[in-house]
Coordinates of N, CA and C in Angstrom, one line a residue:
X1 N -37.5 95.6 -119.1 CA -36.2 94.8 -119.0 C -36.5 93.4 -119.2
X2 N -37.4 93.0 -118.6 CA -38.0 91.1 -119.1 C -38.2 90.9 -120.4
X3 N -39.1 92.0 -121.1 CA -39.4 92.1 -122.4 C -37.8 91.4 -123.1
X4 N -37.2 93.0 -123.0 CA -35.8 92.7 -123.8 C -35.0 91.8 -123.5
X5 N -34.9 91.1 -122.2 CA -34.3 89.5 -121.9 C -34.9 88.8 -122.4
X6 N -36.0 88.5 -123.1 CA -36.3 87.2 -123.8 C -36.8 86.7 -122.9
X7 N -38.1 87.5 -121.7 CA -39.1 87.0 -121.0 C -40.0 86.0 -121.8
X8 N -40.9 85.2 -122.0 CA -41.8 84.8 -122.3 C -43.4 85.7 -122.0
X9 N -43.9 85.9 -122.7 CA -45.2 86.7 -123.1 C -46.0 86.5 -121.7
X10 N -47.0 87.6 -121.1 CA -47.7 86.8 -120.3 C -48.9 85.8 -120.9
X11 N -49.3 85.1 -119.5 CA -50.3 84.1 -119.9 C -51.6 84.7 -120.3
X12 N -52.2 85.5 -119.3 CA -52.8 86.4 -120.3 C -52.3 87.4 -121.0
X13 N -53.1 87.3 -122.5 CA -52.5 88.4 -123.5 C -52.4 90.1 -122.5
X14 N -51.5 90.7 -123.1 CA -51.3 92.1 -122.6 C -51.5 93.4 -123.8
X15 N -51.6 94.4 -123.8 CA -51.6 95.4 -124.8 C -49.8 96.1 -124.1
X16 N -49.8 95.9 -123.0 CA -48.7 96.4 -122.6 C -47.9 95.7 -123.4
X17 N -47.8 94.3 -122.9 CA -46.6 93.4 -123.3 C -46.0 93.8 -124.8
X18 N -47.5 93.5 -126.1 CA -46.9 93.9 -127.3 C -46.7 95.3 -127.9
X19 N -47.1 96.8 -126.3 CA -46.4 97.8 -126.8 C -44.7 97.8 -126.5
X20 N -44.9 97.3 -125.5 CA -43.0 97.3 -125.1 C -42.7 96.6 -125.8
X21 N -42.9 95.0 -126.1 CA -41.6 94.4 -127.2 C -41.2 95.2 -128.5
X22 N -42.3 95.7 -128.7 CA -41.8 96.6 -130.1 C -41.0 97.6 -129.8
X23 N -40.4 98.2 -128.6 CA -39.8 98.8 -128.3 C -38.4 98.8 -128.8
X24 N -37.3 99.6 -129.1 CA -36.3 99.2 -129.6 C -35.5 100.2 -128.2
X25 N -33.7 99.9 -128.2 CA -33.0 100.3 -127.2 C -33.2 102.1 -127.0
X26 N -33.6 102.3 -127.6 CA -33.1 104.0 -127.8 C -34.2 104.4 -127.4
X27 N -35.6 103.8 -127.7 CA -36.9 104.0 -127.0 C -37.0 103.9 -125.2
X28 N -36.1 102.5 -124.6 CA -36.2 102.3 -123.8 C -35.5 103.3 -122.7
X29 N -34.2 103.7 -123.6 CA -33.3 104.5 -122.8 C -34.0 105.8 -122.4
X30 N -34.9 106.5 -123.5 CA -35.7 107.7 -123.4 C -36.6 107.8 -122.2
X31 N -37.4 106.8 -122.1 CA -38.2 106.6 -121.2 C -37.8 106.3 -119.7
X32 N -36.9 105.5 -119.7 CA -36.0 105.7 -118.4 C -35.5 106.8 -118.1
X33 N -35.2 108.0 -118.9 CA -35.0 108.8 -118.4 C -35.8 109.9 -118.0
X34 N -37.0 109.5 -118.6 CA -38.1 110.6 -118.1 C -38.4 110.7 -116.5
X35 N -39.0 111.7 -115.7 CA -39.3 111.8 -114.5 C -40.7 111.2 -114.0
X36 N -40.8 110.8 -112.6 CA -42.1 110.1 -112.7 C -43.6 111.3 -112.4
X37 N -42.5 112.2 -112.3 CA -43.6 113.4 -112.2 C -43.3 114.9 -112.6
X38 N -44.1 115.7 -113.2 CA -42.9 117.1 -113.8 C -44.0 117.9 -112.3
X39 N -43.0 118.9 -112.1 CA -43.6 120.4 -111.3 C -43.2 121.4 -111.7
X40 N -44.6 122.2 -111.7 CA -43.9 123.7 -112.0 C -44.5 124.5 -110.8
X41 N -43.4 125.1 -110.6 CA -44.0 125.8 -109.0 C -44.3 127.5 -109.5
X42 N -44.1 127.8 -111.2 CA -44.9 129.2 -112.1 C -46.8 128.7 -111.9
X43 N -46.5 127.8 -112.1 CA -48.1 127.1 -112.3 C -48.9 126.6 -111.0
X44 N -47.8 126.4 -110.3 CA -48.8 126.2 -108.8 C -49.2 124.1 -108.9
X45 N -48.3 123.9 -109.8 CA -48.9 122.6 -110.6 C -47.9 121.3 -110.7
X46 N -48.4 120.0 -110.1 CA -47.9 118.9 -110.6 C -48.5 117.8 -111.8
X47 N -47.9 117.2 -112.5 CA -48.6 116.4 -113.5 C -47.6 115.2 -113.1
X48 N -49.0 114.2 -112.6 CA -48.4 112.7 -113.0 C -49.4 111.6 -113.7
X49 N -49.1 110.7 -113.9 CA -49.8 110.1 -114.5 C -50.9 109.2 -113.6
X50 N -51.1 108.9 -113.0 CA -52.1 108.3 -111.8 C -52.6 109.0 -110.6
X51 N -51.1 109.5 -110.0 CA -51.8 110.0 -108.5 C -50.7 110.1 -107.8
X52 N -51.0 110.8 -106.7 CA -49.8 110.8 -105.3 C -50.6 110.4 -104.1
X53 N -49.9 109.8 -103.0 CA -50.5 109.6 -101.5 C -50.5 110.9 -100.7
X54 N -51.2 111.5 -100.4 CA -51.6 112.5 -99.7 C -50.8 112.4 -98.0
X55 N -49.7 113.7 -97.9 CA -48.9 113.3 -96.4 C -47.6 113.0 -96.7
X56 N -47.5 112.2 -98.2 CA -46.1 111.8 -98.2 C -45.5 112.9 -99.3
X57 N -43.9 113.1 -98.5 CA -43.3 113.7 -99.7 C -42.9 113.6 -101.1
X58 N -43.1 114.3 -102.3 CA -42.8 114.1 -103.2 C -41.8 113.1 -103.6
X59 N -40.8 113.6 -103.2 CA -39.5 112.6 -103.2 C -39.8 111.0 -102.3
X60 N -40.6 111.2 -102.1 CA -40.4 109.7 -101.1 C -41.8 108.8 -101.6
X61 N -42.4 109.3 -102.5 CA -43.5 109.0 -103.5 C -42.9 107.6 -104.0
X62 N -44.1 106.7 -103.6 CA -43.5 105.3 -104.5 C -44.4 105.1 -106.3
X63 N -43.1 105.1 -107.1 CA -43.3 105.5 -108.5 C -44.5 104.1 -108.8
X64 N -44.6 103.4 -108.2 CA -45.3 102.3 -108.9 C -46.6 103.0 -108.8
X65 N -46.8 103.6 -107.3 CA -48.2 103.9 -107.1 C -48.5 105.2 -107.9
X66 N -47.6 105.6 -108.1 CA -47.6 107.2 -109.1 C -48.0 106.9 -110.5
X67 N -48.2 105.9 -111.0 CA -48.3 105.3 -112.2 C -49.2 104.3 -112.3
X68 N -50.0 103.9 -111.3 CA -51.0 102.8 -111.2 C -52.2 103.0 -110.3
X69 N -52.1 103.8 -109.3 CA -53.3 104.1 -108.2 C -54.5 104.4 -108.5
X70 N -55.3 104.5 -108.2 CA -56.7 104.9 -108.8 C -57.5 105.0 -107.2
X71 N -57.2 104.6 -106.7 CA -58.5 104.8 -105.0 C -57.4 104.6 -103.7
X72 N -57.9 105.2 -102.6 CA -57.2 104.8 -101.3 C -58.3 104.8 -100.4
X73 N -58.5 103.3 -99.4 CA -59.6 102.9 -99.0 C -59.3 103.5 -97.7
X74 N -60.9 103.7 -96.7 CA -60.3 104.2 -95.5 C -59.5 103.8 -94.7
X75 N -58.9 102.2 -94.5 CA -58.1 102.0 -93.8 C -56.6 102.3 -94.5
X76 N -56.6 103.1 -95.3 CA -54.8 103.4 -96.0 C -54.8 102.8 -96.6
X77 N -55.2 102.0 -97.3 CA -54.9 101.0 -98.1 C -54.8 101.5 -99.6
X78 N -53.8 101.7 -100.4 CA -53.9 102.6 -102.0 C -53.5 101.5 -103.2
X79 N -54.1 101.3 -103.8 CA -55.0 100.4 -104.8 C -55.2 101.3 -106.1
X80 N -54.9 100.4 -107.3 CA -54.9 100.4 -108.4 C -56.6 100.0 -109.3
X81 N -56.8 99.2 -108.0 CA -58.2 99.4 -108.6 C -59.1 100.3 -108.3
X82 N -60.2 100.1 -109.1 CA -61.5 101.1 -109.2 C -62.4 101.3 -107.8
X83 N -62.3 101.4 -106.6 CA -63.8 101.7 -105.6 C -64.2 102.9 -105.9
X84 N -65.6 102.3 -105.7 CA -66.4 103.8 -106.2 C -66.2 105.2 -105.6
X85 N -66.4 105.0 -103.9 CA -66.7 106.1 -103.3 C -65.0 106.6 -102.7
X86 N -63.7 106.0 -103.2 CA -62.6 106.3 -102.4 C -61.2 106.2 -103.7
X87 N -61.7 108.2 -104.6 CA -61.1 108.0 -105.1 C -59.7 108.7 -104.4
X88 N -58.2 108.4 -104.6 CA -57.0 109.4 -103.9 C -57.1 110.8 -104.3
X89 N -57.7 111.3 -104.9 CA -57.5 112.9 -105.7 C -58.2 113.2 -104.1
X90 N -59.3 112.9 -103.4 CA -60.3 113.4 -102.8 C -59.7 113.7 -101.2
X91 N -58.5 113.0 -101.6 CA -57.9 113.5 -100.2 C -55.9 114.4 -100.4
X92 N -56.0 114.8 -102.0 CA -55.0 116.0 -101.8 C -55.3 116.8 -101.3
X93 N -54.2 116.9 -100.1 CA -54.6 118.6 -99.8 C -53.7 119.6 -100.4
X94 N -53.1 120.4 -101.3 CA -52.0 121.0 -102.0 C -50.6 121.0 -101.4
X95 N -50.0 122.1 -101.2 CA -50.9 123.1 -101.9 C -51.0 123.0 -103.6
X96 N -50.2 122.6 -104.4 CA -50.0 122.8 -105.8 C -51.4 121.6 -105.9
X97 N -51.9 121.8 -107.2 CA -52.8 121.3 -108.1 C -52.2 120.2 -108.8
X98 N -52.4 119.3 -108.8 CA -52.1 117.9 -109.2 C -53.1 117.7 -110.1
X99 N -52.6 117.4 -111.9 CA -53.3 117.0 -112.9 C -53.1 115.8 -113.0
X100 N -53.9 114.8 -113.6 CA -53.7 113.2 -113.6 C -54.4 112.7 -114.3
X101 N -54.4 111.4 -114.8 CA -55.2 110.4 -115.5 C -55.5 109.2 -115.1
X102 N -55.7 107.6 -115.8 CA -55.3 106.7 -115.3 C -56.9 106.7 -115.0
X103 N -57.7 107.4 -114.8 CA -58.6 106.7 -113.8 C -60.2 107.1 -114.5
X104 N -60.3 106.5 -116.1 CA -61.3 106.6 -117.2 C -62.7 106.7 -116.7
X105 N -63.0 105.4 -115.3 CA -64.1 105.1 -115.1 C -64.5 106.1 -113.9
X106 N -63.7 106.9 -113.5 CA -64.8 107.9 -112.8 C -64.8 109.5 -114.1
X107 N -64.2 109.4 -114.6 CA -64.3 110.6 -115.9 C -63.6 111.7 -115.1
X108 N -64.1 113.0 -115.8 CA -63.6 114.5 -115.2 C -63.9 114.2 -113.7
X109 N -62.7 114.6 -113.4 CA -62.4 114.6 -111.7 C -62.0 116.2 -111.0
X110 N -62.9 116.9 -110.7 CA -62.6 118.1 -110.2 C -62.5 118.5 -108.6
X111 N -61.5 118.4 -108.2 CA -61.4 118.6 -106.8 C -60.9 119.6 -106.3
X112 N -60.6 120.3 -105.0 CA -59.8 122.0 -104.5 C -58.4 121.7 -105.3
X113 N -57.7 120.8 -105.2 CA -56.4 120.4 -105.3 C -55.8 119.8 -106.1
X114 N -57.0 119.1 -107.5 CA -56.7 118.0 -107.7 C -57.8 117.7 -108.7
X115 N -56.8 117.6 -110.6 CA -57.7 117.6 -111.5 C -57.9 116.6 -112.2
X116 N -58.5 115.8 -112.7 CA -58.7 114.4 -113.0 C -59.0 114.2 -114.6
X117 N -57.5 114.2 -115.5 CA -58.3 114.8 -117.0 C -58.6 113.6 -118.1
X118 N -58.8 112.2 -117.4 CA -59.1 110.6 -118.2 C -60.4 111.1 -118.7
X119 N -61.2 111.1 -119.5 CA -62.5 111.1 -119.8 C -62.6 110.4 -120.9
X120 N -61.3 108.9 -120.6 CA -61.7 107.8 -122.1 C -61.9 107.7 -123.1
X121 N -60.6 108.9 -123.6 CA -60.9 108.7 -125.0 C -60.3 107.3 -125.9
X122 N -59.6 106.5 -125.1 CA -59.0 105.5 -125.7 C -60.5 104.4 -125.7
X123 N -61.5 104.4 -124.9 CA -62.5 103.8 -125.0 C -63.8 104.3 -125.7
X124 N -63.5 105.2 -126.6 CA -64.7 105.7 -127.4 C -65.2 107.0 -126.4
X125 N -64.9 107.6 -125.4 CA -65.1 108.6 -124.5 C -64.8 110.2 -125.4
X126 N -63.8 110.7 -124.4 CA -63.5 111.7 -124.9 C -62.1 112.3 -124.3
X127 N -61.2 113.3 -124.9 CA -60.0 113.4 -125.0 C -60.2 114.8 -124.1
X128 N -60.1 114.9 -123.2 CA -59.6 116.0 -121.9 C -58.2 116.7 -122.2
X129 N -58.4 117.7 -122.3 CA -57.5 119.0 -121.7 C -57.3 119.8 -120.9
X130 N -56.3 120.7 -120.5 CA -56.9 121.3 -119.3 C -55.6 123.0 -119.7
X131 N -56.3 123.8 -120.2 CA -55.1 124.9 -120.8 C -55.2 125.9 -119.7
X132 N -53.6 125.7 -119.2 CA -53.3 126.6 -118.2 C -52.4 128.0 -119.0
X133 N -52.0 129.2 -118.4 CA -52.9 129.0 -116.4 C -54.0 129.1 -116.3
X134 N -55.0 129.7 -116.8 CA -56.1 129.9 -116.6 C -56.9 128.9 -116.6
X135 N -56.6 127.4 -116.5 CA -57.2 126.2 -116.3 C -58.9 125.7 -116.8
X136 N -58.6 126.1 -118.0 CA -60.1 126.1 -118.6 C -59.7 124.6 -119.1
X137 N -60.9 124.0 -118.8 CA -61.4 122.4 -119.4 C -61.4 122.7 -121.4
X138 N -61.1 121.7 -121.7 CA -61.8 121.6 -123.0 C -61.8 120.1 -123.3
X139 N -62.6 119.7 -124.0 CA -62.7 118.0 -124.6 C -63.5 118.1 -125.9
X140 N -63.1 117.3 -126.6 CA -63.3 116.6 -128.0 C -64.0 114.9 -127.6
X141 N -64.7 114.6 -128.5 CA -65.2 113.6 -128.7 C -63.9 112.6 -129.0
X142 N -63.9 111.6 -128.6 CA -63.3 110.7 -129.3 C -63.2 110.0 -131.3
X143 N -62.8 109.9 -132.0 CA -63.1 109.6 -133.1 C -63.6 108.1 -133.8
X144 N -63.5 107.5 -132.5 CA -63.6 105.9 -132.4 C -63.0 105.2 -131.0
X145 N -63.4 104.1 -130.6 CA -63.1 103.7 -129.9 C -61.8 102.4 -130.1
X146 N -60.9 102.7 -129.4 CA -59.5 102.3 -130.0 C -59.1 100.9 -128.8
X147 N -59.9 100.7 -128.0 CA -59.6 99.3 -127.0 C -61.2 99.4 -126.6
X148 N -61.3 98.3 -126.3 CA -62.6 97.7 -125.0 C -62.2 97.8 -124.1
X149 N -63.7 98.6 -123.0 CA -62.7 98.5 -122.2 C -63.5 97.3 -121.3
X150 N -62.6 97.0 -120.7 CA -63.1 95.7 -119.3 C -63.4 96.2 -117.9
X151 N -64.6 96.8 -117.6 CA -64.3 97.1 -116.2 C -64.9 95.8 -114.7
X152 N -64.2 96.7 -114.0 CA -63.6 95.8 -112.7 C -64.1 96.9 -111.5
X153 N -65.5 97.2 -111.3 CA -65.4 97.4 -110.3 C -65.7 96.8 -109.0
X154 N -65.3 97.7 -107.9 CA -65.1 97.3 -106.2 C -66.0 98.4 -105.6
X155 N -66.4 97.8 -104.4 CA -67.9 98.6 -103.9 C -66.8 98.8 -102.5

C-alpha cells in the first residue's frame, strides 16, 4: 500500500520494493485475497510460507510471523532471523504436518511434524518438492544462481 501511495524507495535498495512497485491494481487485489495459510485436513497438512508458533491457535496466528519467522529462542522470543540451534519447526507438535520455507540456510528440514522444503534454489541451491500423500522428497539442482545471498547469522 506505501508502494502504491507514492512511498519513497527504501534507503537501502530492496528486491522486494522493486518486485511490488511493478505490481499493478489487479495483482495487488489477488494477493490480498489469498490466505496466509491453506489446510487440508484429506492430507493431514498445513502449508505456510515461514512457520507457525507452536500452542497458538491457527486463527489467532500472527500473519507477519507466518510469513517471516525462521527460529524461536528459548525464552519465547520468535524471530525472523537465523539462530543456529532454535529453529520453530522443532517445536511443532501437530497434529497436521506443516510444510514451509523461508528458511534457505538451514536447507531440508525434516521433523515428526514439520517439513522444511527451502533448499535455495533462488541462491544457486536447489528446488525442493515434497509429492504428497505419500510425501516423497524430490529436488532438482538449481540452473543458476538467481540473487546472492547475504547471510546473517546469530549463535
Amino acid at each position: 500500500q506505501a508502494i502504491k501511495s507514492g512511498a519513497a524507495p527504501p534507503v537501502i535498495g530492496s528486491e522486494h520494493y522493486y518486485v511490488a512497485s511493478a505490481l499493478g491494481t489487479a495483482d495487488l487485489k489477488w494477493m490480498y485475497s489469498l490466505p496466509w495459510y491453506i489446510s487440508s485436513t484429506h492430507l493431514s497438512a498445513l502449508f505456510v510460507h515461514a512457520g507457525f508458533v507452536s500452542g497458538i491457535r491457527l486463527a489467532k496466528q500472527n500473519p507477519r510471523l507466518m510469513m517471516n519467522m525462521r527460529s524461536i529462542l528459548p525464552d519465547g522470543t520468535v524471530t525472523s532471523k537465523f539462530f543456529n540451534n532454535w529453529p520453530w519447526a522443532r517445536l511443532w507438535d501437530g497434529p497436521h504436518t506443516v510444510f514451509f520455507g523461508h528458511d534457505a540456510d538451514r536447507g531440508l528440514q525434516k521433523y515428526e511434524h514439520a517439513i522444511g522444503l527451502d533448499t535455495g534454489c533462488v541462491y544457486g541451491g536447489k528446488l525442493t518438492a515434497c509429492i504428497l500423500p505419500e510425501r516423497r522428497l524430490v529436488s532438482v539442482n538449481a540452473k543458476r544462481e538467481y540473487f546472492q545471498y547475504r547471510r546473517k547469522h546469530f549463535d
